[in-house]
Amino acid sequence: MTHEPTVFVIDDDQIIRDSLATLLSTAKIRTEMYSDALEFLDRFDPERAGCLLLDVRMPGMSGLELQRHLSKMEVPVTTIILTGHADVSMAVGAMKTGATDFIEKPFRADDLIRRVRDAMGKNLEARKQWNRNRELQKRVDTLTPREKTVLALIIEGNPTKTIAAQLGTSFNTVRNQRTSIMRKMNTDSVVDLVRIMTEVGGQAEKN
């Protein structure tokens, strides 16, 4: 399976799909076509970069339902809603729940291509941060429960002696745990520890 950035067109109208396929291929943009949301979900791979070009009204799962479903998965999915004039208010609502843009039908070819390329660029940037967060979370996951407790106290600014007193353990034990935390987190700076925990949104727990 390719990881080349791709536009995933999801529209139940065969004519629209064919038109978009021709337009995007002319612009040398890789595309994949799906006739409904469930067909797309059956083949969805969160590792693949790109964007969705998504119709609002489709049988079964609507475009807005699919967009809400994907937004709950916490993967970097960039969505452009294709909408008719009557659906503009729904498209605006979709943007409030994570859609990147919406384009009214009928649309200008150059405008659609420009906005698709912009959405794909945003997705690539989002994926850089997503991949970094996953890597940082892997580091956090290597910590033992006690190390997570010590980490929480470190990032609050507590010195080793204070942590030892709070936990009822020896200075040397906490110093060794601190060394282990720094090694596993691949840093020697408390500032970096705070930044890492902020980036991943992880919460170290106290006993």
Coordinates of N, CA and C in Angstrom, one line a residue:
M1 N 0.8 -1.2 0.0 CA 0.0 0.0 0.0 C 0.9 1.2 0.0
T2 N 0.6 2.2 -0.9 CA 1.4 3.4 -1.0 C 1.1 4.4 0.1
H3 N 2.1 5.1 0.5 CA 2.0 6.2 1.5 C 2.1 7.6 0.8
E4 N 2.0 7.6 -0.5 CA 2.0 8.9 -1.2 C 0.8 9.7 -0.8
P5 N 0.9 11.0 -0.5 CA -0.3 11.8 -0.2 C -1.4 11.6 -1.2
T6 N -2.6 11.4 -0.7 CA -3.7 11.0 -1.6 C -4.9 11.8 -1.2
V7 N -5.7 12.2 -2.3 CA -7.0 12.7 -2.0 C -8.1 11.6 -2.1
F8 N -8.8 11.4 -1.0 CA -9.8 10.4 -0.9 C -11.2 11.0 -1.2
V9 N -11.7 10.8 -2.4 CA -13.0 11.3 -2.8 C -14.1 10.4 -2.4
I10 N -15.0 10.9 -1.6 CA -16.1 10.1 -1.1 C -17.4 10.8 -1.5
D11 N -18.1 10.2 -2.5 CA -19.3 10.8 -3.1 C -20.1 9.7 -3.8
D12 N -21.4 9.7 -3.5 CA -22.2 8.6 -4.1 C -22.6 8.9 -5.6
D13 N -22.3 10.1 -6.1 CA -22.6 10.5 -7.4 C -21.4 10.1 -8.4
Q14 N -21.7 9.1 -9.2 CA -20.7 8.6 -10.1 C -20.1 9.7 -11.0
I15 N -21.0 10.6 -11.5 CA -20.6 11.6 -12.4 C -19.6 12.6 -11.7
I16 N -19.9 12.9 -10.4 CA -19.1 13.8 -9.7 C -17.7 13.1 -9.4
R17 N -17.7 11.8 -9.1 CA -16.5 11.1 -8.9 C -15.6 11.1 -10.1
D18 N -16.2 10.8 -11.3 CA -15.5 10.8 -12.5 C -14.9 12.1 -12.9
S19 N -15.7 13.2 -12.6 CA -15.2 14.5 -12.9 C -14.1 14.9 -12.0
L20 N -14.2 14.6 -10.7 CA -13.1 14.9 -9.8 C -11.8 14.1 -10.1
A21 N -12.0 12.8 -10.5 CA -10.9 11.9 -10.8 C -10.1 12.5 -12.0
T22 N -10.8 13.0 -13.0 CA -10.2 13.6 -14.2 C -9.5 14.9 -13.8
L23 N -10.2 15.7 -13.1 CA -9.6 17.0 -12.7 C -8.3 16.8 -11.9
L24 N -8.4 16.0 -10.8 CA -7.2 15.8 -9.9 C -6.1 15.1 -10.6
S25 N -6.4 14.2 -11.5 CA -5.3 13.5 -12.2 C -4.6 14.4 -13.1
T26 N -5.4 15.3 -13.7 CA -4.8 16.3 -14.6 C -3.8 17.2 -13.9
A27 N -4.1 17.5 -12.6 CA -3.2 18.3 -11.7 C -2.1 17.4 -11.1
K28 N -2.1 16.1 -11.5 CA -1.0 15.2 -11.0 C -1.2 15.0 -9.4
I29 N -2.4 14.9 -9.0 CA -2.7 14.7 -7.6 C -3.3 13.3 -7.5
R30 N -2.7 12.4 -6.7 CA -3.1 11.0 -6.6 C -4.5 11.0 -5.9
T31 N -5.4 10.2 -6.4 CA -6.8 10.1 -5.9 C -7.2 8.7 -5.7
E32 N -8.1 8.5 -4.8 CA -8.9 7.2 -4.7 C -10.3 7.6 -4.5
M33 N -11.2 6.8 -5.2 CA -12.6 7.1 -5.2 C -13.4 6.1 -4.4
Y34 N -14.4 6.6 -3.6 CA -15.3 5.7 -2.8 C -16.7 6.2 -3.0
S35 N -17.6 5.3 -3.1 CA -19.0 5.6 -3.4 C -19.8 5.9 -2.1
D36 N -19.3 5.5 -1.0 CA -20.0 5.8 0.3 C -19.0 5.8 1.4
A37 N -19.4 6.2 2.6 CA -18.6 6.3 3.8 C -18.1 5.0 4.3
L38 N -19.0 4.0 4.3 CA -18.6 2.7 4.8 C -17.5 2.0 3.9
E39 N -17.6 2.2 2.6 CA -16.6 1.6 1.7 C -15.2 2.2 2.1
F40 N -15.2 3.5 2.4 CA -14.0 4.2 2.7 C -13.4 3.7 4.1
L41 N -14.3 3.6 5.1 CA -13.9 3.1 6.4 C -13.3 1.7 6.3
D42 N -13.9 0.8 5.5 CA -13.4 -0.5 5.3 C -11.9 -0.6 4.9
R43 N -11.5 0.5 4.2 CA -10.1 0.5 3.7 C -9.3 1.6 4.4
F44 N -9.8 2.3 5.3 CA -9.1 3.4 5.9 C -7.9 3.0 6.7
D45 N -6.8 3.6 6.3 CA -5.5 3.4 7.0 C -5.0 4.7 7.6
P46 N -5.0 4.9 8.9 CA -4.6 6.2 9.5 C -3.2 6.6 9.3
E47 N -2.4 5.7 8.7 CA -1.0 6.0 8.5 C -0.8 6.8 7.1
R48 N -1.9 6.8 6.3 CA -1.8 7.4 5.0 C -2.1 8.9 5.0
A49 N -1.2 9.7 4.4 CA -1.4 11.1 4.4 C -2.3 11.6 3.3
G50 N -2.8 12.7 3.4 CA -3.7 13.3 2.3 C -4.8 14.0 2.9
C51 N -5.9 14.1 2.1 CA -7.1 14.7 2.6 C -8.4 14.0 2.1
L52 N -9.5 14.2 2.7 CA -10.8 13.7 2.2 C -11.5 14.8 1.5
L53 N -12.1 14.5 0.4 CA -13.0 15.4 -0.3 C -14.4 14.7 -0.2
L54 N -15.2 15.3 0.6 CA -16.3 14.5 1.2 C -17.7 15.2 0.9
D55 N -18.6 14.4 0.3 CA -19.9 14.9 0.0 C -20.7 14.9 1.3
V56 N -21.6 15.9 1.4 CA -22.4 16.0 2.6 C -23.5 14.9 2.7
R57 N -24.3 14.9 1.6 CA -25.5 14.0 1.6 C -25.1 12.7 0.9
M58 N -25.1 11.6 1.6 CA -24.9 10.3 1.0 C -25.8 9.2 1.7
P59 N -26.2 8.2 1.1 CA -27.0 7.2 1.7 C -26.2 6.5 2.8
G60 N -26.9 5.9 3.8 CA -26.2 5.3 4.9 C -25.6 6.3 5.8
M61 N -24.3 6.2 6.0 CA -23.6 7.2 6.8 C -23.3 8.5 6.0
S62 N -23.8 9.6 6.5 CA -23.6 10.9 5.8 C -22.2 11.3 5.9
G63 N -21.9 12.3 5.0 CA -20.5 12.9 5.1 C -20.2 13.5 6.5
L64 N -21.2 14.2 7.1 CA -21.0 14.8 8.4 C -20.8 13.7 9.5
E65 N -21.5 12.6 9.4 CA -21.4 11.5 10.3 C -20.0 10.9 10.2
L66 N -19.5 10.7 9.0 CA -18.2 10.2 8.8 C -17.1 11.1 9.3
Q67 N -17.3 12.4 9.1 CA -16.3 13.4 9.6 C -16.3 13.4 11.1
R68 N -17.4 13.3 11.8 CA -17.5 13.3 13.2 C -16.8 12.0 13.7
H69 N -17.1 10.9 13.0 CA -16.5 9.6 13.4 C -15.0 9.7 13.4
L70 N -14.4 10.2 12.3 CA -13.0 10.3 12.1 C -12.4 11.3 13.1
S71 N -13.1 12.3 13.5 CA -12.5 13.3 14.4 C -12.4 12.7 15.8
K72 N -13.1 11.7 16.1 CA -13.0 11.0 17.4 C -11.9 10.0 17.5
M73 N -11.3 9.7 16.3 CA -10.3 8.6 16.3 C -8.9 9.2 16.6
E74 N -8.8 10.5 16.7 CA -7.5 11.2 17.1 C -6.4 10.8 16.2
V75 N -6.7 10.8 14.9 CA -5.7 10.7 13.9 C -5.8 11.9 13.0
P76 N -4.7 12.3 12.4 CA -4.6 13.6 11.6 C -5.4 13.4 10.2
V77 N -6.7 13.6 10.2 CA -7.4 13.6 9.0 C -7.9 15.0 8.6
T78 N -7.5 15.4 7.4 CA -7.9 16.7 6.9 C -9.1 16.5 5.9
T79 N -10.2 17.2 6.2 CA -11.4 17.0 5.5 C -11.9 18.3 4.8
I80 N -12.2 18.2 3.5 CA -12.9 19.3 2.8 C -14.3 18.8 2.5
I81 N -15.3 19.5 2.9 CA -16.7 19.2 2.6 C -17.2 19.7 1.3
L82 N -17.7 18.9 0.5 CA -18.3 19.3 -0.8 C -19.8 19.5 -0.5
T83 N -20.4 20.7 -0.8 CA -21.7 20.9 -0.4 C -22.5 21.7 -1.5
G84 N -23.8 21.5 -1.6 CA -24.7 22.3 -2.3 C -25.1 23.5 -1.5
H85 N -25.7 24.5 -2.2 CA -26.0 25.8 -1.5 C -26.9 25.5 -0.2
A86 N -27.8 24.6 -0.3 CA -28.7 24.3 0.8 C -28.0 23.7 2.0
D87 N -26.8 23.2 1.8 CA -26.1 22.5 2.9 C -25.0 23.4 3.5
V88 N -24.9 24.6 3.2 CA -23.8 25.5 3.6 C -23.8 25.5 5.2
S89 N -25.0 25.7 5.8 CA -25.0 25.8 7.3 C -24.5 24.5 7.9
M90 N -24.8 23.3 7.3 CA -24.3 22.1 7.8 C -22.8 22.0 7.6
A91 N -22.3 22.5 6.5 CA -20.8 22.5 6.2 C -20.1 23.4 7.3
V92 N -20.7 24.5 7.6 CA -20.1 25.4 8.6 C -20.0 24.6 9.9
G93 N -21.1 23.9 10.3 CA -21.1 23.1 11.5 C -20.1 22.1 11.5
A94 N -19.8 21.5 10.3 CA -18.8 20.4 10.2 C -17.4 21.0 10.5
M95 N -17.2 22.2 10.1 CA -15.9 22.8 10.3 C -15.7 23.1 11.8
K96 N -16.8 23.3 12.6 CA -16.6 23.4 14.0 C -16.3 22.1 14.7
T97 N -16.5 21.0 14.0 CA -16.1 19.7 14.6 C -14.9 19.1 13.9
G98 N -14.1 19.9 13.2 CA -12.9 19.4 12.7 C -12.6 19.5 11.2
A99 N -13.6 19.7 10.4 CA -13.4 19.8 8.9 C -12.5 21.1 8.7
T100 N -11.7 21.0 7.7 CA -10.7 22.0 7.3 C -11.4 23.1 6.5
D101 N -12.2 22.7 5.6 CA -12.7 23.7 4.6 C -14.0 23.1 4.0
F102 N -14.8 24.0 3.3 CA -15.9 23.5 2.5 C -16.0 24.2 1.2
I103 N -16.4 23.5 0.2 CA -16.5 24.0 -1.2 C -17.9 23.8 -1.7
E104 N -18.5 24.8 -2.2 CA -19.8 24.7 -2.8 C -19.8 24.2 -4.2
K105 N -20.8 23.4 -4.5 CA -21.0 22.9 -5.9 C -22.0 23.9 -6.5
P106 N -21.8 24.3 -7.8 CA -20.6 23.9 -8.6 C -19.4 24.7 -8.2
F107 N -18.2 24.1 -8.5 CA -17.0 24.7 -8.1 C -16.1 25.0 -9.3
R108 N -15.2 26.0 -9.1 CA -14.2 26.3 -10.1 C -13.0 25.3 -10.0
A109 N -12.6 24.8 -11.1 CA -11.5 23.7 -11.0 C -10.3 24.3 -10.4
D110 N -9.8 25.5 -10.7 CA -8.6 26.0 -10.1 C -8.7 26.2 -8.7
D111 N -9.9 26.6 -8.2 CA -10.1 26.9 -6.8 C -10.1 25.6 -6.0
L112 N -10.7 24.6 -6.5 CA -10.7 23.3 -5.9 C -9.3 22.7 -5.8
I113 N -8.5 22.8 -6.8 CA -7.2 22.2 -6.8 C -6.3 23.0 -5.8
R114 N -6.4 24.3 -5.8 CA -5.7 25.1 -4.8 C -6.0 24.7 -3.4
R115 N -7.3 24.6 -3.1 CA -7.7 24.3 -1.7 C -7.4 22.8 -1.3
V116 N -7.4 21.9 -2.3 CA -7.0 20.5 -2.0 C -5.5 20.5 -1.7
R117 N -4.7 21.2 -2.5 CA -3.3 21.2 -2.2 C -3.0 21.8 -0.8
D118 N -3.7 22.9 -0.5 CA -3.5 23.5 0.8 C -3.9 22.5 1.9
A119 N -5.0 21.8 1.8 CA -5.4 20.8 2.8 C -4.4 19.7 2.9
M120 N -3.8 19.2 1.8 CA -2.8 18.2 1.9 C -1.6 18.7 2.6
G121 N -1.2 19.9 2.4 CA -0.1 20.5 3.1 C -0.3 20.6 4.6
K122 N -1.5 21.0 4.9 CA -1.8 21.0 6.4 C -1.8 19.6 7.0
N123 N -2.2 18.6 6.2 CA -2.2 17.3 6.7 C -0.8 16.8 7.0
L124 N 0.1 17.1 6.1 CA 1.5 16.7 6.2 C 2.1 17.3 7.5
E125 N 1.8 18.6 7.7 CA 2.3 19.2 8.9 C 1.7 18.6 10.2
A126 N 0.4 18.3 10.1 CA -0.3 17.7 11.3 C 0.3 16.4 11.6
R127 N 0.7 15.6 10.5 CA 1.2 14.3 10.7 C 2.6 14.3 11.3
K128 N 3.4 15.4 11.0 CA 4.7 15.5 11.6 C 4.6 15.6 13.2
Q129 N 3.6 16.4 13.6 CA 3.4 16.5 15.1 C 2.8 15.3 15.6
W130 N 1.9 14.6 14.9 CA 1.3 13.4 15.3 C 2.3 12.3 15.5
N131 N 3.2 12.2 14.6 CA 4.2 11.1 14.7 C 5.2 11.5 15.8
R132 N 5.5 12.7 16.0 CA 6.4 13.1 17.1 C 5.7 12.8 18.5
N133 N 4.4 13.1 18.6 CA 3.7 12.8 19.8 C 3.7 11.3 20.1
R134 N 3.5 10.5 19.1 CA 3.5 9.1 19.3 C 4.9 8.6 19.8
E135 N 5.9 9.2 19.2 CA 7.3 8.8 19.6 C 7.5 9.2 21.1
L136 N 7.1 10.4 21.4 CA 7.2 10.9 22.8 C 6.4 10.0 23.8
Q137 N 5.2 9.6 23.4 CA 4.4 8.8 24.2 C 5.0 7.5 24.5
K138 N 5.7 6.9 23.4 CA 6.3 5.6 23.6 C 7.4 5.7 24.7
R139 N 8.1 6.9 24.8 CA 9.1 7.1 25.8 C 8.4 7.1 27.2
V140 N 7.3 7.8 27.3 CA 6.5 7.9 28.6 C 6.1 6.5 29.0
D141 N 5.7 5.7 28.0 CA 5.1 4.4 28.3 C 6.2 3.4 28.9
T142 N 7.5 3.8 28.7 CA 8.5 2.9 29.2 C 8.8 3.1 30.7
L143 N 8.2 4.2 31.2 CA 8.4 4.5 32.7 C 7.6 3.5 33.5
T144 N 8.2 3.2 34.7 CA 7.4 2.4 35.7 C 6.4 3.3 36.4
P145 N 5.4 2.7 37.1 CA 4.5 3.5 37.8 C 5.2 4.5 38.8
R146 N 6.2 4.0 39.5 CA 6.9 4.8 40.5 C 7.7 6.0 39.8
E147 N 8.3 5.6 38.6 CA 9.0 6.7 37.8 C 8.0 7.7 37.4
K148 N 6.8 7.4 37.0 CA 5.8 8.4 36.6 C 5.4 9.3 37.8
T149 N 5.4 8.7 39.0 CA 5.1 9.4 40.2 C 6.2 10.5 40.4
V150 N 7.4 10.0 40.3 CA 8.6 10.9 40.5 C 8.6 11.9 39.4
L151 N 8.3 11.6 38.2 CA 8.3 12.5 37.1 C 7.3 13.6 37.4
A152 N 6.1 13.3 37.8 CA 5.1 14.3 38.1 C 5.6 15.3 39.2
L153 N 6.3 14.8 40.1 CA 6.9 15.7 41.1 C 8.1 16.5 40.6
I154 N 8.8 15.9 39.7 CA 10.0 16.7 39.1 C 9.4 17.9 38.3
I155 N 8.4 17.6 37.4 CA 8.0 18.7 36.5 C 7.2 19.8 37.3
E156 N 6.9 19.5 38.6 CA 6.3 20.5 39.4 C 7.4 21.4 40.0
G157 N 8.6 21.0 39.8 CA 9.8 21.8 40.3 C 10.3 21.4 41.6
N158 N 9.9 20.2 42.1 CA 10.5 19.7 43.4 C 11.9 19.1 43.2
P159 N 12.8 19.5 44.1 CA 14.1 18.9 44.1 C 14.1 17.5 44.6
T160 N 15.2 16.8 44.4 CA 15.2 15.4 44.7 C 15.0 15.1 46.2
K161 N 15.6 16.0 47.1 CA 15.4 15.8 48.5 C 13.9 15.9 48.9
T162 N 13.2 16.9 48.3 CA 11.8 17.1 48.7 C 11.0 15.9 48.2
I163 N 11.3 15.4 47.0 CA 10.6 14.2 46.5 C 10.7 13.0 47.4
A164 N 12.0 12.8 47.8 CA 12.2 11.7 48.7 C 11.4 11.8 50.0
A165 N 11.3 13.0 50.5 CA 10.6 13.2 51.8 C 9.1 12.9 51.5
Q166 N 8.6 13.4 50.4 CA 7.1 13.2 50.1 C 6.8 11.8 49.9
L167 N 7.7 11.0 49.3 CA 7.4 9.6 49.0 C 7.9 8.7 50.1
G168 N 8.5 9.2 51.1 CA 9.0 8.4 52.2 C 10.1 7.4 51.8
T169 N 11.0 7.9 50.9 CA 12.0 7.0 50.5 C 13.4 7.7 50.6
S170 N 14.5 7.1 50.2 CA 15.8 7.7 50.3 C 16.1 8.6 49.2
F171 N 17.0 9.5 49.5 CA 17.5 10.5 48.5 C 18.2 9.7 47.3
N172 N 19.0 8.7 47.6 CA 19.6 7.9 46.6 C 18.7 7.2 45.7
T173 N 17.6 6.7 46.3 CA 16.6 6.0 45.5 C 15.9 6.9 44.5
V174 N 15.6 8.1 44.9 CA 14.9 9.1 44.0 C 15.9 9.6 43.0
R175 N 17.2 9.7 43.4 CA 18.2 10.2 42.5 C 18.4 9.1 41.3
N176 N 18.4 7.9 41.7 CA 18.5 6.8 40.7 C 17.3 6.8 39.8
Q177 N 16.1 7.0 40.4 CA 14.9 7.0 39.6 C 14.9 8.2 38.6
R178 N 15.4 9.3 39.1 CA 15.5 10.5 38.3 C 16.4 10.3 37.1
T179 N 17.6 9.6 37.4 CA 18.5 9.3 36.3 C 17.9 8.4 35.3
S180 N 17.1 7.4 35.7 CA 16.4 6.4 34.8 C 15.4 7.2 34.0
I181 N 14.6 8.1 34.6 CA 13.6 8.9 33.9 C 14.3 9.7 32.7
M182 N 15.4 10.3 33.1 CA 16.1 11.2 32.1 C 16.6 10.3 30.9
R183 N 17.1 9.1 31.3 CA 17.6 8.2 30.2 C 16.5 7.7 29.3
K184 N 15.4 7.3 29.9 CA 14.3 6.8 29.1 C 13.6 7.9 28.3
M185 N 13.6 9.1 28.8 CA 12.9 10.2 28.1 C 13.9 10.9 27.1
N186 N 15.2 10.4 27.1 CA 16.2 10.9 26.2 C 16.4 12.4 26.4
T187 N 16.6 12.8 27.6 CA 16.8 14.2 27.9 C 17.6 14.3 29.2
D188 N 18.3 15.4 29.4 CA 18.9 15.7 30.7 C 18.5 17.0 31.3
S189 N 17.3 17.5 30.8 CA 16.8 18.8 31.2 C 15.4 18.7 31.7
V190 N 15.1 19.3 32.9 CA 13.8 19.3 33.4 C 12.9 20.2 32.5
V191 N 13.4 21.2 31.9 CA 12.7 22.0 30.9 C 12.2 21.1 29.8
D192 N 13.0 20.2 29.3 CA 12.6 19.3 28.2 C 11.5 18.3 28.7
L193 N 11.6 17.9 29.9 CA 10.6 17.0 30.5 C 9.3 17.7 30.5
V194 N 9.2 18.9 30.9 CA 8.0 19.7 31.0 C 7.4 19.8 29.5
R195 N 8.3 20.2 28.6 CA 7.9 20.3 27.2 C 7.3 19.1 26.6
I196 N 8.0 17.9 26.9 CA 7.5 16.7 26.4 C 6.2 16.3 26.9
M197 N 6.0 16.5 28.2 CA 4.7 16.1 28.8 C 3.6 17.0 28.3
T198 N 3.9 18.3 28.0 CA 3.0 19.2 27.5 C 2.6 18.8 26.0
E199 N 3.6 18.4 25.2 CA 3.3 18.0 23.9 C 2.4 16.8 23.8
V200 N 2.7 15.8 24.6 CA 1.9 14.5 24.4 C 0.6 14.6 25.2
G201 N 0.5 15.6 26.1 CA -0.7 15.7 26.9 C -0.8 14.7 27.9
G202 N 0.4 14.0 28.2 CA 0.4 13.0 29.2 C 0.4 13.5 30.6
Q203 N -0.2 12.7 31.4 CA -0.3 13.1 32.8 C 0.4 12.0 33.7
A204 N 1.5 12.4 34.3 CA 2.2 11.5 35.2 C 1.3 11.5 36.5
E205 N 1.3 10.4 37.1 CA 0.4 10.2 38.3 C 1.1 10.1 39.6
K206 N 0.5 10.7 40.6 CA 1.1 10.6 41.9 C 0.4 9.5 42.7
N207 N 1.1 8.9 43.6 CA 0.5 7.9 44.5 C -0.4 8.6 45.5

